[in-house]
Amino acid sequence: MDDYRRIADRITADINSGRLRPGQQLPPQRVFARRRGIAGSTAGRVYAELVRRGLVVGEVGRGTFVRAAATAGSYGRALIEPSTAAPVNLELNYPSAPGQSELLAPALAPLLRPDVLTEALRPAPATGTAAAREAVADLLATPAWRPAPDRVLFTGNARQAIAAALASLVRPGGRVGVEPLTYPLVREIAGRLGITLVALEADEGGLRPESVRALHRAAPLSALYLQPTLHNPTSVTTGEARKRDIADVVRESGLPVVEDRIWSFLHPDSPAPLAAHAPGLAHVVDGLSKRVAPGLTVGFLVVPEERVDEVAAAIRSGGWSAGRFALEAGVRWTADGTVARLVEAKRVDAAARQRLVAEELAEFAVRADPLTYYAWWELPAPWRADTFTAAAAEHGIAVTPGTAFGVDPKRTPDAVRLGLASAAVPDLRRALRTLAALAGG
């Protein structure tokens, strides 16, 4: 009987030579074993070895597919030569406005005075300072909603705010309802907290309220995590009527909600959060990382009045408190109008980058709001998310496969998310053209 590694070597050679192409499905393991005259357990070890080598990907309920070849020539006529240009990362998504550092520097100068710096280097409580709470209440306010300053808490970043909210709401083993495509790091947070994410149903208008009611009745949920404004990755913004319907359901069931609004600043008429409709249940997450810069940031968490102490305790126990220096800097940037100027510049920049997407990917099924820094590309057949991601990487372009956002492993979208914020505009245009040629080739 052949050693499983030698069999894996033959499959590897077929992939490298192009006899097995990206996206091509391997036979089920039992069929593979029968054809090779080997035991089923040996076939399983062959497939596991191919996964370990990064050459195939297994998708629950769908099978095993070739992921990538070791040489460039096997991706079709659009990939005759590997890219010699600088890599372009469309996974990262950190917007930066022209002249951003020059705008930020003046507010930092006073913090460098020894007397001010001494205070700024002290630990910051989860409740921050009175000035910080007032500044954030003004920053997050919409025409129909302004958070009460005494309900604002602070963390090191928005991800930590999500973790603190979920840790305070859900015990290990609890179930949290989420949109069918969700922020990938929430999956990681849930795993660390011992929480199970359950996919709700959504349509073009956002989360379907009746799916919350049905799922909660079938097996009780502990909470919801939602992105109703400029949802990442689909860009959907839930309308007010749908939002009120969702609020009705959560009030009826007593379900707390963690509402992620980290990208809402890009919406010039940002709709009010669910907290405006269900103030006793909604926990609003936001922060400065996208508005300002990822390297010096603060997370915000607006919580129901009666939960301030409990969530603050979760922040302390998780080690998720904001740094006092970053908190002081954020307050100064907010008060002197720097954050508002950066937001306006980034709205203009995002719109310009979305125009590039519309121009270069016009023939494809791309879902994006003109306001956002990301686009959701539903790939043409026969491409699959993982094989397209691997092929793009051969050209020095990093994209995020749709599988990173999917909650239900049986529903893996053949799509990729393009993060538009981090690449220089000429590099972004070049990358989009390359990806278009790849998908159409």
Coordinates of C-alpha atoms in Angstrom, one line a residue:
M1 CA 0.0 0.0 0.0
D2 CA 1.3 3.4 -0.9
D3 CA 2.3 5.7 1.9
Y4 CA -0.2 8.5 2.2
R5 CA 2.5 11.1 1.7
R6 CA 3.5 9.6 -1.6
I7 CA -0.1 9.8 -2.8
A8 CA -0.3 13.4 -1.6
D9 CA 2.9 14.1 -3.6
R10 CA 1.2 12.9 -6.8
I11 CA -1.9 15.0 -6.2
T12 CA 0.5 18.0 -5.4
A13 CA 2.2 17.4 -8.8
D14 CA -1.1 17.4 -10.6
I15 CA -2.0 20.7 -9.0
N16 CA 1.4 22.2 -9.7
S17 CA 1.2 21.1 -13.4
G18 CA -2.3 22.4 -13.9
R19 CA -3.9 19.0 -14.4
L20 CA -6.0 19.9 -11.3
R21 CA -7.1 23.5 -11.5
P22 CA -8.1 26.0 -8.8
G23 CA -11.8 25.4 -7.9
Q24 CA -11.8 21.8 -9.2
Q25 CA -13.5 19.4 -6.8
L26 CA -11.7 16.3 -5.6
P27 CA -13.8 13.1 -5.4
P28 CA -15.3 12.2 -2.0
Q29 CA -12.8 10.4 0.2
R30 CA -14.6 7.0 -0.1
V31 CA -14.5 7.3 -3.9
F32 CA -10.9 8.4 -3.9
A33 CA -10.1 5.4 -1.6
R34 CA -11.9 2.9 -3.9
R35 CA -10.2 4.2 -7.1
R36 CA -6.7 4.0 -5.4
G37 CA -7.3 0.7 -3.7
I38 CA -6.5 2.1 -0.3
A39 CA -8.3 2.2 3.0
G40 CA -10.7 5.0 3.8
S41 CA -8.5 6.1 6.7
T42 CA -5.5 6.4 4.4
A43 CA -7.6 8.6 2.0
G44 CA -8.5 10.8 4.9
R45 CA -4.8 11.2 5.8
V46 CA -4.1 12.1 2.1
Y47 CA -6.7 14.8 2.1
A48 CA -5.5 16.1 5.5
E49 CA -2.0 16.3 4.2
L50 CA -3.2 18.3 1.2
V51 CA -5.0 20.7 3.5
R52 CA -1.9 21.1 5.6
R53 CA 0.1 22.0 2.5
G54 CA -2.4 24.7 1.7
L55 CA -3.4 23.1 -1.6
V56 CA -7.0 22.2 -1.0
V57 CA -9.8 23.5 1.2
G58 CA -12.6 21.4 2.6
E59 CA -16.1 22.9 2.9
V60 CA -18.7 21.3 5.1
G61 CA -21.5 19.8 3.1
R62 CA -19.8 20.7 -0.2
G63 CA -16.6 18.7 -0.5
T64 CA -12.9 19.3 -1.1
F65 CA -11.6 21.8 -3.7
V66 CA -8.3 22.7 -5.1
R67 CA -7.2 25.9 -3.5
A68 CA -4.0 27.0 -5.2
A69 CA -1.1 25.9 -7.4
A70 CA 2.5 26.4 -6.6
T71 CA 3.2 27.9 -10.0
A72 CA 1.6 30.8 -11.7
G73 CA 0.7 29.2 -15.0
S74 CA -2.3 27.2 -13.8
Y75 CA -4.8 30.0 -13.3
G76 CA -5.8 30.5 -16.9
R77 CA -4.9 33.1 -19.5
A78 CA -5.4 36.0 -17.1
L79 CA -2.5 34.7 -15.0
I80 CA 0.3 34.2 -17.5
E81 CA 2.9 35.8 -15.2
P82 CA 3.0 36.4 -11.5
S83 CA 2.8 40.1 -10.5
T84 CA 6.1 42.0 -10.2
A85 CA 4.5 45.1 -8.7
A86 CA 4.4 45.9 -5.0
P87 CA 1.8 43.8 -3.0
V88 CA -1.6 45.4 -2.5
N89 CA -3.4 44.6 0.7
L90 CA -7.2 44.8 0.3
E91 CA -7.7 42.8 3.5
L92 CA -6.6 45.7 5.8
N93 CA -9.1 48.6 6.0
Y94 CA -7.6 51.5 7.8
P95 CA -8.6 54.8 6.2
S96 CA -6.1 57.7 6.3
A97 CA -6.9 61.2 5.2
P98 CA -4.4 63.4 3.3
G99 CA -2.4 65.5 5.9
Q100 CA -3.8 63.4 8.7
S101 CA -0.6 63.5 10.9
E102 CA -0.4 67.3 10.5
L103 CA -4.0 67.6 11.7
L104 CA -3.4 65.4 14.7
A105 CA -0.1 66.7 15.9
P106 CA -1.2 70.1 17.4
A107 CA -3.6 68.5 20.0
L108 CA -0.8 66.2 21.2
A109 CA 1.7 69.0 21.9
P110 CA 0.0 70.1 25.2
L111 CA 0.1 66.5 26.5
L112 CA 3.9 66.6 26.4
R113 CA 4.1 69.2 29.1
P114 CA 5.5 67.4 32.2
D115 CA 2.6 68.4 34.5
V116 CA 0.0 67.3 31.9
L117 CA 1.9 64.2 30.9
T118 CA 2.0 63.0 34.5
E119 CA -1.8 63.0 34.7
A120 CA -2.2 61.5 31.2
L121 CA 0.0 58.5 32.0
R122 CA -2.2 57.5 35.0
P123 CA -4.5 54.5 34.6
A124 CA -7.9 55.4 33.2
P125 CA -11.1 53.9 34.8
A126 CA -13.7 52.3 32.5
T127 CA -15.9 55.4 33.1
G128 CA -13.1 57.7 31.7
T129 CA -13.4 61.3 32.7
A130 CA -16.3 63.7 32.7
A131 CA -14.8 65.7 29.8
A132 CA -14.4 62.4 27.8
R133 CA -18.0 61.3 28.5
E134 CA -19.4 64.7 27.3
A135 CA -17.1 64.7 24.2
V136 CA -18.2 61.2 23.2
A137 CA -21.8 61.9 23.8
D138 CA -21.5 64.8 21.3
L139 CA -19.5 62.7 18.9
L140 CA -21.9 59.9 18.7
A141 CA -25.1 62.0 18.7
T142 CA -27.5 61.7 15.7
P143 CA -30.5 64.0 14.9
A144 CA -32.7 61.6 16.8
W145 CA -30.4 60.3 19.6
R146 CA -27.8 61.5 22.0
P147 CA -26.4 59.1 24.6
A148 CA -26.5 60.2 28.2
P149 CA -22.8 60.9 29.2
D150 CA -23.1 58.9 32.4
R151 CA -23.8 55.8 30.3
V152 CA -20.6 56.0 28.3
L153 CA -17.7 53.6 29.0
F154 CA -14.3 53.3 27.5
T155 CA -12.1 50.5 26.2
G156 CA -8.8 50.2 24.4
N157 CA -10.6 49.8 21.1
A158 CA -13.9 48.8 19.6
R159 CA -13.1 45.1 19.5
Q160 CA -12.5 45.2 23.3
A161 CA -15.8 47.0 23.7
I162 CA -17.6 44.2 21.8
A163 CA -15.8 41.6 24.0
A164 CA -16.7 43.5 27.2
A165 CA -20.4 43.8 26.2
L166 CA -20.7 40.1 25.3
A167 CA -18.8 38.9 28.3
S168 CA -21.1 40.9 30.6
L169 CA -24.2 39.6 28.8
V170 CA -23.6 36.0 27.9
R171 CA -22.4 33.1 30.0
P172 CA -20.2 30.4 28.5
G173 CA -22.4 28.1 26.4
G174 CA -24.8 30.9 25.6
R175 CA -26.1 31.6 22.1
V176 CA -25.8 34.9 20.3
G177 CA -27.8 35.7 17.2
V178 CA -25.9 37.4 14.5
E179 CA -26.4 38.4 10.8
P180 CA -25.5 35.5 8.5
L181 CA -22.4 37.4 7.5
T182 CA -20.7 39.0 10.4
Y183 CA -17.5 40.7 11.5
P184 CA -14.8 37.9 11.6
L185 CA -13.3 39.0 14.9
V186 CA -16.7 38.5 16.6
R187 CA -16.3 34.8 15.8
E188 CA -12.9 34.8 17.5
I189 CA -14.3 36.7 20.5
A190 CA -17.1 34.3 20.8
G191 CA -14.8 31.3 20.7
R192 CA -12.6 32.8 23.5
L193 CA -15.7 33.4 25.6
G194 CA -17.3 30.0 25.0
I195 CA -20.2 31.5 23.1
T196 CA -22.0 30.0 20.2
L197 CA -22.9 32.3 17.3
V198 CA -26.2 31.5 15.5
A199 CA -26.9 32.8 12.1
L200 CA -30.2 34.8 11.7
E201 CA -31.8 35.6 8.4
A202 CA -31.3 38.8 6.4
D203 CA -32.3 40.2 3.1
E204 CA -31.6 43.4 1.1
G205 CA -33.1 45.5 3.9
G206 CA -31.0 44.0 6.6
L207 CA -31.9 41.6 9.5
R208 CA -35.3 40.0 9.2
P209 CA -37.1 40.6 12.6
E210 CA -39.2 37.5 12.3
S211 CA -36.1 35.3 12.2
V212 CA -35.1 36.6 15.6
R213 CA -38.4 35.7 17.0
A214 CA -38.5 32.3 15.5
L215 CA -34.9 31.4 16.5
H216 CA -35.4 32.6 20.0
R217 CA -38.6 30.6 20.4
A218 CA -36.9 27.4 19.0
A219 CA -33.9 27.7 21.4
P220 CA -33.4 30.8 23.6
L221 CA -30.8 33.3 22.6
S222 CA -28.8 35.2 25.2
A223 CA -28.2 38.3 23.1
L224 CA -27.8 39.7 19.5
Y225 CA -24.8 41.2 17.8
L226 CA -25.8 43.4 14.8
Q227 CA -24.3 45.9 12.4
P228 CA -27.4 47.8 11.1
T229 CA -25.6 50.8 9.7
L230 CA -23.2 50.2 6.8
H231 CA -23.0 46.5 7.6
N232 CA -19.5 45.0 7.0
P233 CA -19.2 43.4 4.5
T234 CA -22.4 44.0 2.6
S235 CA -22.8 47.8 3.2
V236 CA -26.5 47.4 3.9
T237 CA -28.1 50.1 6.2
T238 CA -31.3 49.0 7.8
G239 CA -34.1 51.5 7.4
E240 CA -36.0 53.1 10.2
A241 CA -39.2 51.0 9.8
R242 CA -37.2 47.8 9.8
K243 CA -35.2 49.0 12.8
R244 CA -38.4 49.7 14.8
D245 CA -39.6 46.2 14.0
I246 CA -36.4 44.8 15.3
A247 CA -36.7 46.9 18.4
D248 CA -40.2 45.6 18.9
V249 CA -39.0 42.0 18.8
V250 CA -36.1 42.5 21.2
R251 CA -38.3 44.4 23.7
E252 CA -41.0 41.6 23.4
S253 CA -38.3 38.9 24.1
G254 CA -36.1 40.9 26.5
L255 CA -33.1 40.2 24.3
P256 CA -30.1 42.6 24.8
V257 CA -28.4 43.8 21.7
V258 CA -24.8 44.7 21.0
E259 CA -24.9 47.2 18.1
D260 CA -21.6 47.8 16.2
R261 CA -21.5 51.3 14.7
I262 CA -17.8 51.5 14.0
W263 CA -18.4 52.5 10.3
S264 CA -21.4 54.7 10.9
F265 CA -19.4 57.9 10.8
L266 CA -19.2 57.6 7.0
H267 CA -23.0 58.1 6.8
P268 CA -23.6 61.9 6.7
D269 CA -27.1 61.4 7.9
S270 CA -26.4 58.6 10.2
P271 CA -29.6 56.9 11.3
A272 CA -30.2 56.6 15.0
P273 CA -29.1 53.3 16.6
L274 CA -31.4 50.7 18.0
A275 CA -30.7 52.4 21.4
A276 CA -33.1 55.1 20.4
H277 CA -35.9 52.5 20.1
A278 CA -34.8 50.1 22.9
P279 CA -32.7 52.0 25.3
G280 CA -33.0 49.5 28.1
L281 CA -31.5 46.7 25.9
A282 CA -29.1 48.2 23.4
H283 CA -25.3 48.4 23.9
V284 CA -23.8 50.7 21.3
V285 CA -20.2 50.1 20.2
D286 CA -18.1 52.7 18.4
G287 CA -14.5 54.1 18.5
L288 CA -11.8 56.2 17.0
S289 CA -9.8 53.7 15.0
K290 CA -11.6 54.3 11.7
R291 CA -12.4 58.0 12.4
V292 CA -8.8 58.8 13.4
A293 CA -6.1 56.2 13.3
P294 CA -5.6 52.6 14.4
G295 CA -2.4 53.2 16.3
L296 CA -3.8 55.5 19.0
T297 CA -7.4 54.7 19.6
V298 CA -10.2 54.4 22.1
G299 CA -13.3 52.2 22.1
F300 CA -16.7 53.5 23.2
L301 CA -19.5 51.6 24.8
V302 CA -22.9 53.1 25.5
V303 CA -24.9 50.9 27.8
P304 CA -28.3 50.8 29.5
E305 CA -28.3 52.9 32.7
E306 CA -28.7 49.9 35.1
R307 CA -25.8 48.0 33.5
V308 CA -23.1 50.6 33.8
D309 CA -21.5 49.0 36.8
E310 CA -21.7 45.5 35.5
V311 CA -20.2 46.3 32.1
A312 CA -17.5 48.4 33.8
A313 CA -16.6 45.4 35.9
A314 CA -16.3 43.3 32.7
I315 CA -13.9 45.9 31.2
R316 CA -11.7 45.9 34.3
S317 CA -11.6 42.1 34.6
G318 CA -10.9 41.6 30.9
G319 CA -8.0 44.1 31.0
W320 CA -9.8 46.1 28.3
S321 CA -9.5 49.6 29.8
A322 CA -8.5 52.5 27.6
G323 CA -5.1 54.1 28.0
R324 CA -5.4 57.5 29.6
F325 CA -3.0 59.1 27.1
A326 CA -5.1 57.9 24.2
L327 CA -8.3 59.0 26.0
E328 CA -6.9 62.5 26.6
A329 CA -5.7 62.8 23.0
G330 CA -9.1 61.6 21.7
V331 CA -10.9 64.2 23.8
R332 CA -8.7 67.0 22.5
W333 CA -9.1 65.9 18.8
T334 CA -12.9 65.8 19.3
A335 CA -13.1 69.2 21.1
D336 CA -10.9 71.1 18.6
G337 CA -12.8 69.8 15.5
T338 CA -10.0 67.5 14.3
V339 CA -12.2 64.4 14.3
A340 CA -14.9 66.2 12.4
R341 CA -12.4 67.4 9.7
L342 CA -11.0 63.9 9.4
V343 CA -14.5 62.4 9.0
E344 CA -15.3 64.8 6.2
A345 CA -12.1 64.0 4.4
K346 CA -12.6 60.3 4.7
R347 CA -16.1 60.5 3.4
V348 CA -14.8 62.2 0.3
D349 CA -12.0 59.6 0.0
A350 CA -14.4 56.7 0.4
A351 CA -16.7 58.0 -2.3
A352 CA -13.7 58.4 -4.7
R353 CA -12.6 54.8 -4.1
Q354 CA -16.0 53.5 -4.6
R355 CA -16.1 55.2 -8.0
L356 CA -13.0 53.2 -8.9
V357 CA -14.8 50.0 -8.0
A358 CA -17.8 51.0 -10.1
E359 CA -15.5 51.7 -13.1
E360 CA -13.2 48.7 -12.9
L361 CA -15.7 46.0 -11.7
A362 CA -18.8 47.3 -13.7
E363 CA -19.4 43.9 -15.3
F364 CA -19.5 42.0 -12.1
A365 CA -22.0 41.5 -9.2
V366 CA -20.5 43.9 -6.6
R367 CA -22.6 45.0 -3.6
A368 CA -21.4 48.3 -2.1
D369 CA -22.7 51.5 -0.7
P370 CA -21.0 54.6 -2.3
L371 CA -20.4 55.8 1.3
T372 CA -18.2 52.9 2.4
Y373 CA -14.6 51.7 2.3
Y374 CA -15.5 48.1 1.4
A375 CA -17.2 46.1 -1.4
W376 CA -18.8 42.6 -1.4
W377 CA -18.0 40.9 -4.7
E378 CA -20.1 37.8 -5.6
L379 CA -17.7 35.9 -7.8
P380 CA -18.6 34.5 -11.2
A381 CA -18.6 30.8 -11.7
P382 CA -16.5 28.7 -11.5
W383 CA -14.6 30.7 -9.0
R384 CA -14.9 29.9 -5.3
A385 CA -13.9 32.3 -2.5
D386 CA -10.8 30.4 -1.4
T387 CA -9.5 29.6 -4.8
F388 CA -10.0 33.2 -6.0
T389 CA -8.2 34.5 -2.8
A390 CA -5.3 32.2 -3.5
A391 CA -5.1 33.2 -7.2
A392 CA -5.3 36.9 -6.2
A393 CA -2.4 36.3 -3.8
E394 CA -0.3 34.9 -6.7
H395 CA -0.6 38.4 -8.2
G396 CA 0.4 40.1 -4.9
I397 CA -3.2 41.1 -4.0
A398 CA -4.7 40.2 -0.6
V399 CA -8.5 40.0 -0.4
T400 CA -10.7 38.5 2.3
P401 CA -12.7 35.3 1.3
G402 CA -16.4 35.3 2.1
T403 CA -15.9 32.3 4.3
A404 CA -14.3 34.6 6.8
F405 CA -17.6 36.3 7.3
G406 CA -20.0 33.3 7.1
V407 CA -21.5 32.0 10.3
D408 CA -23.1 28.9 9.1
P409 CA -20.5 26.5 7.7
K410 CA -23.1 24.9 5.4
R411 CA -23.7 28.3 3.7
T412 CA -20.3 29.4 2.5
P413 CA -20.6 32.4 0.1
D414 CA -18.6 32.4 -3.1
A415 CA -17.6 36.0 -2.6
V416 CA -14.7 38.2 -1.4
R417 CA -14.6 41.4 0.5
L418 CA -12.4 44.2 -0.9
G419 CA -11.1 46.6 1.7
L420 CA -10.6 49.9 -0.1
A421 CA -9.1 52.1 2.6
S422 CA -5.5 51.1 3.0
A423 CA -4.0 50.9 -0.5
A424 CA -2.8 54.0 -2.3
V425 CA -5.3 55.1 -5.0
P426 CA -3.1 54.1 -8.0
D427 CA -2.3 50.8 -6.4
L428 CA -6.0 50.2 -5.8
R429 CA -6.9 50.9 -9.4
R430 CA -4.2 48.6 -10.6
A431 CA -5.3 45.8 -8.2
L432 CA -9.0 46.2 -9.2
R433 CA -8.0 45.9 -12.9
T434 CA -5.9 42.8 -12.2
L435 CA -8.7 41.2 -10.2
A436 CA -11.2 42.0 -13.0
A437 CA -9.0 40.3 -15.6
L438 CA -8.5 37.3 -13.3
A439 CA -12.2 36.9 -12.7
G440 CA -13.1 37.3 -16.3
G441 CA -10.3 35.1 -17.6

